[in-house]
mmCIF file with all atom_site columns, C-alpha atoms and ligand atoms in Angstrom:
data_model
loop_
_atom_site.group_PDB
_atom_site.id
_atom_site.type_symbol
_atom_site.label_atom_id
_atom_site.label_alt_id
_atom_site.label_comp_id
_atom_site.label_asym_id
_atom_site.label_entity_id
_atom_site.label_seq_id
_atom_site.pdbx_PDB_ins_code
_atom_site.Cartn_x
_atom_site.Cartn_y
_atom_site.Cartn_z
_atom_site.occupancy
_atom_site.B_iso_or_equiv
_atom_site.pdbx_formal_charge
_atom_site.auth_seq_id
_atom_site.auth_comp_id
_atom_site.auth_asym_id
_atom_site.auth_atom_id
_atom_site.pdbx_PDB_model_num
ATOM   1   C  CA  . MET A 1 1   ? 31.867 88.459  97.558  1.00 42.00 ? 189 MET A CA  1
ATOM   2   C  CA  . LYS A 1 2   ? 35.294 86.966  97.813  1.00 46.00 ? 190 LYS A CA  1
ATOM   3   C  CA  . LEU A 1 3   ? 36.749 89.478  95.377  1.00 43.00 ? 191 LEU A CA  1
ATOM   4   C  CA  . SER A 1 4   ? 35.603 92.385  97.347  1.00 49.00 ? 192 SER A CA  1
ATOM   5   C  CA  . TYR A 1 5   ? 37.092 90.692  100.373 1.00 45.00 ? 193 TYR A CA  1
ATOM   6   C  CA  . ILE A 1 6   ? 40.562 90.619  98.756  1.00 48.00 ? 194 ILE A CA  1
ATOM   7   C  CA  . GLU A 1 7   ? 40.126 94.063  97.564  1.00 50.00 ? 195 GLU A CA  1
ATOM   8   C  CA  . LYS A 1 8   ? 39.559 95.332  101.122 1.00 45.00 ? 196 LYS A CA  1
ATOM   9   C  CA  . GLU A 1 9   ? 42.421 93.104  102.644 1.00 46.00 ? 197 GLU A CA  1
ATOM   10  C  CA  . VAL A 1 10  ? 44.829 94.439  100.019 1.00 51.00 ? 198 VAL A CA  1
ATOM   11  C  CA  . LYS A 1 11  ? 43.811 97.890  99.771  1.00 50.00 ? 199 LYS A CA  1
ATOM   12  C  CA  . ILE A 1 12  ? 44.285 98.635  103.401 1.00 47.00 ? 200 ILE A CA  1
ATOM   13  C  CA  . LYS A 1 13  ? 47.693 97.614  103.431 1.00 55.00 ? 201 LYS A CA  1
ATOM   14  C  CA  . THR A 1 14  ? 49.323 98.814  100.169 1.00 51.00 ? 202 THR A CA  1
ATOM   15  C  CA  . ASN A 1 15  ? 49.033 101.353 97.474  1.00 51.00 ? 203 ASN A CA  1
ATOM   16  C  CA  . ILE A 1 16  ? 50.583 99.443  94.872  1.00 55.00 ? 204 ILE A CA  1
ATOM   17  C  CA  . HIS A 1 17  ? 48.168 96.335  94.888  1.00 75.00 ? 205 HIS A CA  1
ATOM   18  C  CA  . GLU A 1 18  ? 46.970 96.830  91.428  1.00 78.00 ? 206 GLU A CA  1
ATOM   19  C  CA  . GLN A 1 19  ? 50.072 95.294  89.735  1.00 83.00 ? 207 GLN A CA  1
ATOM   20  C  CA  . TYR A 1 20  ? 49.751 91.954  91.462  1.00 90.00 ? 208 TYR A CA  1
ATOM   21  C  CA  . ARG A 1 21  ? 45.914 91.990  92.732  1.00 89.00 ? 209 ARG A CA  1
ATOM   22  C  CA  . HIS A 1 22  ? 45.064 89.429  89.545  1.00 91.00 ? 210 HIS A CA  1
ATOM   23  C  CA  . LEU A 1 23  ? 47.874 86.970  91.121  1.00 95.00 ? 211 LEU A CA  1
ATOM   24  C  CA  . ILE A 1 24  ? 46.287 87.074  94.469  1.00 94.00 ? 212 ILE A CA  1
ATOM   25  C  CA  . VAL A 1 25  ? 43.030 86.414  93.079  1.00 93.00 ? 213 VAL A CA  1
ATOM   26  C  CA  . GLN A 1 26  ? 44.534 83.375  90.979  1.00 95.00 ? 214 GLN A CA  1
ATOM   27  C  CA  . LEU A 1 27  ? 45.873 82.058  94.103  1.00 96.00 ? 215 LEU A CA  1
ATOM   28  C  CA  . GLN A 1 28  ? 42.560 82.272  95.968  1.00 95.00 ? 216 GLN A CA  1
ATOM   29  C  CA  . GLU A 1 29  ? 40.960 80.417  93.081  1.00 96.00 ? 217 GLU A CA  1
ATOM   30  C  CA  . HIS A 1 30  ? 43.725 77.906  92.835  1.00 98.00 ? 218 HIS A CA  1
ATOM   31  C  CA  . ASN A 1 31  ? 44.033 77.172  96.562  1.00 97.00 ? 219 ASN A CA  1
ATOM   32  C  CA  . TYR A 1 32  ? 42.081 78.827  99.080  1.00 96.00 ? 220 TYR A CA  1
ATOM   33  C  CA  . ILE A 1 33  ? 44.088 77.505  102.095 1.00 95.00 ? 221 ILE A CA  1
ATOM   34  C  CA  . THR A 1 34  ? 47.380 78.890  100.807 1.00 97.00 ? 222 THR A CA  1
ATOM   35  C  CA  . TYR A 1 35  ? 45.525 82.274  100.010 1.00 96.00 ? 223 TYR A CA  1
ATOM   36  C  CA  . GLN A 1 36  ? 44.564 82.455  103.686 1.00 95.00 ? 224 GLN A CA  1
ATOM   37  C  CA  . HIS A 1 37  ? 47.744 81.327  105.025 1.00 96.00 ? 225 HIS A CA  1
ATOM   38  C  CA  . SER A 1 38  ? 49.333 84.326  102.877 1.00 96.00 ? 226 SER A CA  1
ATOM   39  C  CA  . ILE A 1 39  ? 47.080 86.784  104.210 1.00 94.00 ? 227 ILE A CA  1
ATOM   40  C  CA  . ARG A 1 40  ? 47.805 85.620  107.902 1.00 95.00 ? 228 ARG A CA  1
ATOM   41  C  CA  . VAL A 1 41  ? 51.687 85.688  107.018 1.00 96.00 ? 229 VAL A CA  1
ATOM   42  C  CA  . GLY A 1 42  ? 51.138 89.174  105.836 1.00 95.00 ? 230 GLY A CA  1
ATOM   43  C  CA  . ASN A 1 43  ? 49.438 90.465  108.865 1.00 93.00 ? 231 ASN A CA  1
ATOM   44  C  CA  . LEU A 1 44  ? 51.977 88.861  111.156 1.00 95.00 ? 232 LEU A CA  1
ATOM   45  C  CA  . LEU A 1 45  ? 55.245 89.947  109.174 1.00 96.00 ? 233 LEU A CA  1
ATOM   46  C  CA  . SER A 1 46  ? 53.856 93.402  109.342 1.00 92.00 ? 234 SER A CA  1
ATOM   47  C  CA  . LEU A 1 47  ? 53.440 93.418  113.271 1.00 93.00 ? 235 LEU A CA  1
ATOM   48  C  CA  . LEU A 1 48  ? 56.821 91.724  113.631 1.00 95.00 ? 236 LEU A CA  1
ATOM   49  C  CA  . GLY A 1 49  ? 58.198 94.649  111.486 1.00 93.00 ? 237 GLY A CA  1
ATOM   50  C  CA  . LEU A 1 50  ? 56.736 96.960  113.938 1.00 91.00 ? 238 LEU A CA  1
ATOM   51  C  CA  . ARG A 1 51  ? 58.198 95.301  116.675 1.00 93.00 ? 239 ARG A CA  1
ATOM   52  C  CA  . LEU A 1 52  ? 61.536 95.025  115.238 1.00 95.00 ? 240 LEU A CA  1
ATOM   53  C  CA  . GLY A 1 53  ? 61.703 98.578  114.695 1.00 93.00 ? 241 GLY A CA  1
ATOM   54  C  CA  . PHE A 1 54  ? 61.156 98.987  110.869 1.00 93.00 ? 242 PHE A CA  1
ATOM   55  C  CA  . SER A 1 55  ? 59.838 101.891 109.375 1.00 91.00 ? 243 SER A CA  1
ATOM   56  C  CA  . LEU A 1 56  ? 56.141 101.808 108.143 1.00 88.00 ? 244 LEU A CA  1
ATOM   57  C  CA  . LYS A 1 57  ? 57.533 101.713 104.503 1.00 88.00 ? 245 LYS A CA  1
ATOM   58  C  CA  . LYS A 1 58  ? 59.451 98.672  105.401 1.00 92.00 ? 246 LYS A CA  1
ATOM   59  C  CA  . THR A 1 59  ? 56.728 97.165  107.267 1.00 92.00 ? 247 THR A CA  1
ATOM   60  C  CA  . GLU A 1 60  ? 54.177 97.631  104.278 1.00 91.00 ? 248 GLU A CA  1
ATOM   61  C  CA  . THR A 1 61  ? 57.128 95.796  102.143 1.00 94.00 ? 249 THR A CA  1
ATOM   62  C  CA  . LEU A 1 62  ? 56.858 93.022  104.678 1.00 95.00 ? 250 LEU A CA  1
ATOM   63  C  CA  . TYR A 1 63  ? 53.262 92.811  104.331 1.00 94.00 ? 251 TYR A CA  1
ATOM   64  C  CA  . ILE A 1 64  ? 53.629 92.401  100.443 1.00 94.00 ? 252 ILE A CA  1
ATOM   65  C  CA  . ILE A 1 65  ? 56.215 89.702  100.928 1.00 97.00 ? 253 ILE A CA  1
ATOM   66  C  CA  . GLY A 1 66  ? 54.003 87.771  103.288 1.00 97.00 ? 254 GLY A CA  1
ATOM   67  C  CA  . ILE A 1 67  ? 50.899 88.006  100.768 1.00 95.00 ? 255 ILE A CA  1
ATOM   68  C  CA  . LEU A 1 68  ? 53.140 87.104  98.094  1.00 97.00 ? 256 LEU A CA  1
ATOM   69  C  CA  . HIS A 1 69  ? 55.309 84.627  99.517  1.00 98.00 ? 257 HIS A CA  1
ATOM   70  C  CA  . ASP A 1 70  ? 53.765 81.729  98.235  1.00 98.00 ? 258 ASP A CA  1
ATOM   71  C  CA  . ILE A 1 71  ? 52.425 82.951  94.983  1.00 98.00 ? 259 ILE A CA  1
ATOM   72  C  CA  . GLY A 1 72  ? 54.438 80.528  92.901  1.00 98.00 ? 260 GLY A CA  1
ATOM   73  C  CA  . LYS A 1 73  ? 51.995 77.848  94.485  1.00 98.00 ? 261 LYS A CA  1
ATOM   74  C  CA  . ILE A 1 74  ? 49.739 78.939  91.494  1.00 98.00 ? 262 ILE A CA  1
ATOM   75  C  CA  . HIS A 1 75  ? 51.767 76.751  89.383  1.00 98.00 ? 263 HIS A CA  1
ATOM   76  C  CA  . VAL A 1 76  ? 51.816 73.739  91.917  1.00 98.00 ? 264 VAL A CA  1
ATOM   77  C  CA  . PRO A 1 77  ? 48.988 71.196  91.350  1.00 97.00 ? 265 PRO A CA  1
ATOM   78  C  CA  . ASN A 1 78  ? 46.451 70.760  93.997  1.00 97.00 ? 266 ASN A CA  1
ATOM   79  C  CA  . ARG A 1 79  ? 46.941 67.252  94.030  1.00 97.00 ? 267 ARG A CA  1
ATOM   80  C  CA  . ILE A 1 80  ? 50.368 67.918  95.824  1.00 97.00 ? 268 ILE A CA  1
ATOM   81  C  CA  . LEU A 1 81  ? 49.231 71.100  97.868  1.00 96.00 ? 269 LEU A CA  1
ATOM   82  C  CA  . ASN A 1 82  ? 46.325 69.100  99.063  1.00 94.00 ? 270 ASN A CA  1
ATOM   83  C  CA  . LYS A 1 83  ? 47.776 65.819  99.713  1.00 93.00 ? 271 LYS A CA  1
ATOM   84  C  CA  . SER A 1 84  ? 47.007 64.576  103.089 1.00 89.00 ? 272 SER A CA  1
ATOM   85  C  CA  . GLY A 1 85  ? 49.701 61.852  102.960 1.00 90.00 ? 273 GLY A CA  1
ATOM   86  C  CA  . LYS A 1 86  ? 53.448 61.962  102.554 1.00 93.00 ? 274 LYS A CA  1
ATOM   87  C  CA  . LEU A 1 87  ? 54.782 63.562  99.358  1.00 95.00 ? 275 LEU A CA  1
ATOM   88  C  CA  . THR A 1 88  ? 56.603 61.277  96.749  1.00 96.00 ? 276 THR A CA  1
ATOM   89  C  CA  . LEU A 1 89  ? 60.248 62.518  95.976  1.00 97.00 ? 277 LEU A CA  1
ATOM   90  C  CA  . ASN A 1 90  ? 59.018 63.895  92.659  1.00 97.00 ? 278 ASN A CA  1
ATOM   91  C  CA  . GLU A 1 91  ? 55.874 65.637  94.327  1.00 97.00 ? 279 GLU A CA  1
ATOM   92  C  CA  . TRP A 1 92  ? 58.577 67.071  96.978  1.00 97.00 ? 280 TRP A CA  1
ATOM   93  C  CA  . ASN A 1 93  ? 60.548 68.176  94.064  1.00 97.00 ? 281 ASN A CA  1
ATOM   94  C  CA  . GLU A 1 94  ? 57.837 70.104  92.509  1.00 97.00 ? 282 GLU A CA  1
ATOM   95  C  CA  . LEU A 1 95  ? 56.816 71.779  95.720  1.00 97.00 ? 283 LEU A CA  1
ATOM   96  C  CA  . GLN A 1 96  ? 60.136 73.076  96.126  1.00 98.00 ? 284 GLN A CA  1
ATOM   97  C  CA  . LEU A 1 97  ? 59.904 75.045  92.831  1.00 98.00 ? 285 LEU A CA  1
ATOM   98  C  CA  . HIS A 1 98  ? 57.296 77.468  94.241  1.00 98.00 ? 286 HIS A CA  1
ATOM   99  C  CA  . PRO A 1 99  ? 59.944 80.217  95.052  1.00 98.00 ? 287 PRO A CA  1
ATOM   100 C  CA  . GLU A 1 100 ? 61.150 80.170  91.587  1.00 98.00 ? 288 GLU A CA  1
ATOM   101 C  CA  . TYR A 1 101 ? 57.845 79.983  90.247  1.00 98.00 ? 289 TYR A CA  1
ATOM   102 C  CA  . GLY A 1 102 ? 56.960 83.084  92.379  1.00 98.00 ? 290 GLY A CA  1
ATOM   103 C  CA  . ILE A 1 103 ? 60.008 85.198  91.113  1.00 97.00 ? 291 ILE A CA  1
ATOM   104 C  CA  . LYS A 1 104 ? 58.919 84.300  87.530  1.00 97.00 ? 292 LYS A CA  1
ATOM   105 C  CA  . LEU A 1 105 ? 55.525 85.569  88.124  1.00 97.00 ? 293 LEU A CA  1
ATOM   106 C  CA  . LEU A 1 106 ? 56.575 88.658  89.747  1.00 96.00 ? 294 LEU A CA  1
ATOM   107 C  CA  . LYS A 1 107 ? 59.575 89.666  87.950  1.00 93.00 ? 295 LYS A CA  1
ATOM   108 C  CA  . ASN A 1 108 ? 58.079 92.234  85.605  1.00 91.00 ? 296 ASN A CA  1
ATOM   109 C  CA  . ILE A 1 109 ? 55.924 94.122  88.478  1.00 92.00 ? 297 ILE A CA  1
ATOM   110 C  CA  . PRO A 1 110 ? 57.394 97.037  90.047  1.00 89.00 ? 298 PRO A CA  1
ATOM   111 C  CA  . LEU A 1 111 ? 57.881 96.004  93.561  1.00 91.00 ? 299 LEU A CA  1
ATOM   112 C  CA  . PRO A 1 112 ? 60.349 97.093  96.258  1.00 90.00 ? 300 PRO A CA  1
ATOM   113 C  CA  . SER A 1 113 ? 63.485 95.317  96.014  1.00 89.00 ? 301 SER A CA  1
ATOM   114 C  CA  . GLU A 1 114 ? 63.548 93.262  99.221  1.00 96.00 ? 302 GLU A CA  1
ATOM   115 C  CA  . VAL A 1 115 ? 60.298 91.414  97.864  1.00 97.00 ? 303 VAL A CA  1
ATOM   116 C  CA  . LEU A 1 116 ? 61.868 88.986  95.282  1.00 97.00 ? 304 LEU A CA  1
ATOM   117 C  CA  . SER A 1 117 ? 64.877 88.459  97.460  1.00 98.00 ? 305 SER A CA  1
ATOM   118 C  CA  . ALA A 1 118 ? 62.546 87.622  100.493 1.00 98.00 ? 306 ALA A CA  1
ATOM   119 C  CA  . ILE A 1 119 ? 60.278 85.423  98.254  1.00 98.00 ? 307 ILE A CA  1
ATOM   120 C  CA  . ALA A 1 120 ? 63.359 83.346  96.670  1.00 98.00 ? 308 ALA A CA  1
ATOM   121 C  CA  . ALA A 1 121 ? 64.707 82.783  100.042 1.00 98.00 ? 309 ALA A CA  1
ATOM   122 C  CA  . HIS A 1 122 ? 61.817 81.944  102.224 1.00 98.00 ? 310 HIS A CA  1
ATOM   123 C  CA  . HIS A 1 123 ? 62.621 78.431  102.743 1.00 98.00 ? 311 HIS A CA  1
ATOM   124 C  CA  . GLU A 1 124 ? 66.271 78.768  103.473 1.00 98.00 ? 312 GLU A CA  1
ATOM   125 C  CA  . ASN A 1 125 ? 67.448 77.694  106.784 1.00 98.00 ? 313 ASN A CA  1
ATOM   126 C  CA  . LEU A 1 126 ? 70.608 79.453  108.874 1.00 98.00 ? 314 LEU A CA  1
ATOM   127 C  CA  . ASP A 1 127 ? 72.473 75.965  108.865 1.00 97.00 ? 315 ASP A CA  1
ATOM   128 C  CA  . GLY A 1 128 ? 71.964 75.606  104.944 1.00 98.00 ? 316 GLY A CA  1
ATOM   129 C  CA  . SER A 1 129 ? 69.492 72.691  105.102 1.00 98.00 ? 317 SER A CA  1
ATOM   130 C  CA  . GLY A 1 130 ? 66.728 74.860  103.284 1.00 98.00 ? 318 GLY A CA  1
ATOM   131 C  CA  . TYR A 1 131 ? 65.923 75.164  99.717  1.00 97.00 ? 319 TYR A CA  1
ATOM   132 C  CA  . PRO A 1 132 ? 66.344 76.246  96.867  1.00 97.00 ? 320 PRO A CA  1
ATOM   133 C  CA  . SER A 1 133 ? 69.843 77.140  97.402  1.00 97.00 ? 321 SER A CA  1
ATOM   134 C  CA  . GLY A 1 134 ? 70.892 76.059  100.676 1.00 97.00 ? 322 GLY A CA  1
ATOM   135 C  CA  . LEU A 1 135 ? 72.148 79.463  101.738 1.00 98.00 ? 323 LEU A CA  1
ATOM   136 C  CA  . THR A 1 136 ? 73.679 79.983  105.211 1.00 97.00 ? 324 THR A CA  1
ATOM   137 C  CA  . GLY A 1 137 ? 73.600 82.665  108.020 1.00 97.00 ? 325 GLY A CA  1
ATOM   138 C  CA  . ASP A 1 138 ? 73.959 86.189  106.579 1.00 96.00 ? 326 ASP A CA  1
ATOM   139 C  CA  . ASP A 1 139 ? 73.746 85.144  102.964 1.00 98.00 ? 327 ASP A CA  1
ATOM   140 C  CA  . ILE A 1 140 ? 70.122 84.757  103.585 1.00 98.00 ? 328 ILE A CA  1
ATOM   141 C  CA  . PRO A 1 141 ? 68.253 88.233  103.287 1.00 98.00 ? 329 PRO A CA  1
ATOM   142 C  CA  . TYR A 1 142 ? 66.880 89.365  106.694 1.00 98.00 ? 330 TYR A CA  1
ATOM   143 C  CA  . PHE A 1 143 ? 63.296 89.778  105.511 1.00 98.00 ? 331 PHE A CA  1
ATOM   144 C  CA  . ALA A 1 144 ? 63.316 86.017  104.220 1.00 98.00 ? 332 ALA A CA  1
ATOM   145 C  CA  . LYS A 1 145 ? 64.609 85.209  107.760 1.00 98.00 ? 333 LYS A CA  1
ATOM   146 C  CA  . MET A 1 146 ? 61.431 86.824  109.217 1.00 98.00 ? 334 MET A CA  1
ATOM   147 C  CA  . THR A 1 147 ? 59.246 85.099  106.653 1.00 98.00 ? 335 THR A CA  1
ATOM   148 C  CA  . ARG A 1 148 ? 60.666 81.761  107.563 1.00 98.00 ? 336 ARG A CA  1
ATOM   149 C  CA  . VAL A 1 149 ? 59.681 82.246  111.305 1.00 98.00 ? 337 VAL A CA  1
ATOM   150 C  CA  . VAL A 1 150 ? 56.210 83.635  110.598 1.00 98.00 ? 338 VAL A CA  1
ATOM   151 C  CA  . ASP A 1 151 ? 55.445 80.876  107.819 1.00 97.00 ? 339 ASP A CA  1
ATOM   152 C  CA  . SER A 1 152 ? 56.548 78.062  110.283 1.00 97.00 ? 340 SER A CA  1
ATOM   153 C  CA  . TYR A 1 153 ? 54.493 79.317  113.007 1.00 96.00 ? 341 TYR A CA  1
ATOM   154 C  CA  . ASP A 1 154 ? 51.377 79.539  110.700 1.00 95.00 ? 342 ASP A CA  1
ATOM   155 C  CA  . ALA A 1 155 ? 52.057 76.169  109.264 1.00 94.00 ? 343 ALA A CA  1
ATOM   156 C  CA  . MET A 1 156 ? 52.140 74.752  112.852 1.00 94.00 ? 344 MET A CA  1
ATOM   157 C  CA  . THR A 1 157 ? 49.130 76.197  114.351 1.00 93.00 ? 345 THR A CA  1
ATOM   158 C  CA  . TYR A 1 158 ? 46.743 76.148  111.552 1.00 84.00 ? 346 TYR A CA  1
ATOM   159 C  CA  . SER A 1 159 ? 45.112 72.804  110.196 1.00 70.00 ? 347 SER A CA  1
ATOM   160 C  CA  . ARG A 1 160 ? 46.679 71.455  107.055 1.00 66.00 ? 348 ARG A CA  1
ATOM   161 C  CA  . PRO A 1 161 ? 45.883 68.713  104.560 1.00 63.00 ? 349 PRO A CA  1
ATOM   162 C  CA  . TYR A 1 162 ? 48.261 66.316  106.272 1.00 61.00 ? 350 TYR A CA  1
ATOM   163 C  CA  . ARG A 1 163 ? 47.238 67.502  109.880 1.00 63.00 ? 351 ARG A CA  1
ATOM   164 C  CA  . LYS A 1 164 ? 43.650 68.157  111.164 1.00 65.00 ? 352 LYS A CA  1
ATOM   165 C  CA  . GLU A 1 165 ? 44.360 69.993  114.233 1.00 75.00 ? 353 GLU A CA  1
ATOM   166 C  CA  . GLY A 1 166 ? 46.972 72.922  114.344 1.00 85.00 ? 354 GLY A CA  1
ATOM   167 C  CA  . MET A 1 167 ? 49.095 73.187  117.658 1.00 90.00 ? 355 MET A CA  1
ATOM   168 C  CA  . SER A 1 168 ? 48.457 75.658  120.416 1.00 92.00 ? 356 SER A CA  1
ATOM   169 C  CA  . ASP A 1 169 ? 50.554 78.673  120.508 1.00 92.00 ? 357 ASP A CA  1
ATOM   170 C  CA  . GLU A 1 170 ? 52.444 77.503  123.502 1.00 93.00 ? 358 GLU A CA  1
ATOM   171 C  CA  . HIS A 1 171 ? 53.419 74.308  121.727 1.00 93.00 ? 359 HIS A CA  1
ATOM   172 C  CA  . ALA A 1 172 ? 54.418 76.321  118.582 1.00 94.00 ? 360 ALA A CA  1
ATOM   173 C  CA  . ILE A 1 173 ? 56.516 78.641  120.375 1.00 95.00 ? 361 ILE A CA  1
ATOM   174 C  CA  . ILE A 1 174 ? 58.475 75.396  122.146 1.00 95.00 ? 362 ILE A CA  1
ATOM   175 C  CA  . GLU A 1 175 ? 58.914 73.961  118.603 1.00 95.00 ? 363 GLU A CA  1
ATOM   176 C  CA  . LEU A 1 176 ? 60.143 77.203  117.091 1.00 97.00 ? 364 LEU A CA  1
ATOM   177 C  CA  . LYS A 1 177 ? 62.827 77.739  119.919 1.00 97.00 ? 365 LYS A CA  1
ATOM   178 C  CA  . ARG A 1 178 ? 64.146 74.388  119.180 1.00 97.00 ? 366 ARG A CA  1
ATOM   179 C  CA  . GLY A 1 179 ? 65.159 75.609  115.678 1.00 97.00 ? 367 GLY A CA  1
ATOM   180 C  CA  . ILE A 1 180 ? 67.116 78.676  116.896 1.00 97.00 ? 368 ILE A CA  1
ATOM   181 C  CA  . GLY A 1 181 ? 70.637 78.742  114.979 1.00 95.00 ? 369 GLY A CA  1
ATOM   182 C  CA  . THR A 1 182 ? 69.441 75.922  112.860 1.00 97.00 ? 370 THR A CA  1
ATOM   183 C  CA  . PHE A 1 183 ? 66.375 77.191  111.223 1.00 98.00 ? 371 PHE A CA  1
ATOM   184 C  CA  . TYR A 1 184 ? 65.741 80.452  112.693 1.00 98.00 ? 372 TYR A CA  1
ATOM   185 C  CA  . GLU A 1 185 ? 67.423 83.643  113.862 1.00 97.00 ? 373 GLU A CA  1
ATOM   186 C  CA  . LYS A 1 186 ? 67.269 84.163  117.887 1.00 97.00 ? 374 LYS A CA  1
ATOM   187 C  CA  . GLU A 1 187 ? 66.553 87.938  117.510 1.00 97.00 ? 375 GLU A CA  1
ATOM   188 C  CA  . ILE A 1 188 ? 63.702 87.490  115.128 1.00 98.00 ? 376 ILE A CA  1
ATOM   189 C  CA  . LEU A 1 189 ? 62.131 84.531  117.008 1.00 97.00 ? 377 LEU A CA  1
ATOM   190 C  CA  . ASP A 1 190 ? 62.341 86.393  120.234 1.00 97.00 ? 378 ASP A CA  1
ATOM   191 C  CA  . GLY A 1 191 ? 60.446 89.633  118.714 1.00 96.00 ? 379 GLY A CA  1
ATOM   192 C  CA  . PHE A 1 192 ? 58.003 87.173  117.092 1.00 96.00 ? 380 PHE A CA  1
ATOM   193 C  CA  . CYS A 1 193 ? 57.378 84.978  120.355 1.00 95.00 ? 381 CYS A CA  1
ATOM   194 C  CA  . GLU A 1 194 ? 56.455 88.492  122.285 1.00 93.00 ? 382 GLU A CA  1
ATOM   195 C  CA  . ILE A 1 195 ? 53.965 89.325  119.580 1.00 92.00 ? 383 ILE A CA  1
ATOM   196 C  CA  . ILE A 1 196 ? 52.213 85.733  119.873 1.00 91.00 ? 384 ILE A CA  1
ATOM   197 C  CA  . LYS A 1 197 ? 52.078 85.806  123.599 1.00 88.00 ? 385 LYS A CA  1
ATOM   198 C  CA  . GLU A 1 198 ? 50.578 89.116  123.423 1.00 85.00 ? 386 GLU A CA  1
ATOM   199 C  CA  . ASN A 1 199 ? 48.042 88.658  120.574 1.00 75.00 ? 387 ASN A CA  1
ATOM   200 C  CA  . GLY A 1 200 ? 47.630 85.153  119.993 1.00 63.00 ? 388 GLY A CA  1
ATOM   201 C  CA  . LYS A 1 201 ? 46.583 84.076  116.414 1.00 55.00 ? 389 LYS A CA  1
ATOM   202 C  CA  . THR A 1 202 ? 45.592 86.855  114.124 1.00 48.00 ? 390 THR A CA  1
ATOM   203 C  CA  . THR A 1 203 ? 43.113 86.255  111.166 1.00 44.00 ? 391 THR A CA  1
HETATM 204 FE FE1 . LIG B 2 .   ? 56.483 78.734  100.808 1.00 86.30 ? 72  LIG B FE1 1
#
């Protein structure tokens, strides 16, 4: 059942899924919450791409980035991914390796060029406070900046091991807007907020 669901989700959106479907299955088997999060981020990134005027081809690329952005968490132990309390410094350092793990898993798979650069930088912040490289401003690829916004929204609004109840959309938008210029790019966040106000949560 689960496999056919994945096949349906992935087949609809892209015609090059064959090369990485096995990784999505691995992620689903390793950590189902991260798998579900990734599918939602892919869906929302596609909507955001269309809203910001990207072509269908680029929008398809954004979907791929969404479903693969956390694929490196396959190599992060569940005792860290599912921990309900505060992470230790060592655990936090290990979690922060997931963009790098993702690049290693994907580097031999033919994917649009923007995919790896966006995955590598999806936790970078405009002000340089992100990871793994502390990139700033325009050194962060645009698709990574888009992923940062959508990823944060989904993390805020869905329950996580460390927080039972997700925030409302209204509350999440307030929180996201506080991060304009430090974490998030205004143009991207404005487009994204319009989508959320129109559609609410997608599944
Ligand atoms: Fe991530």
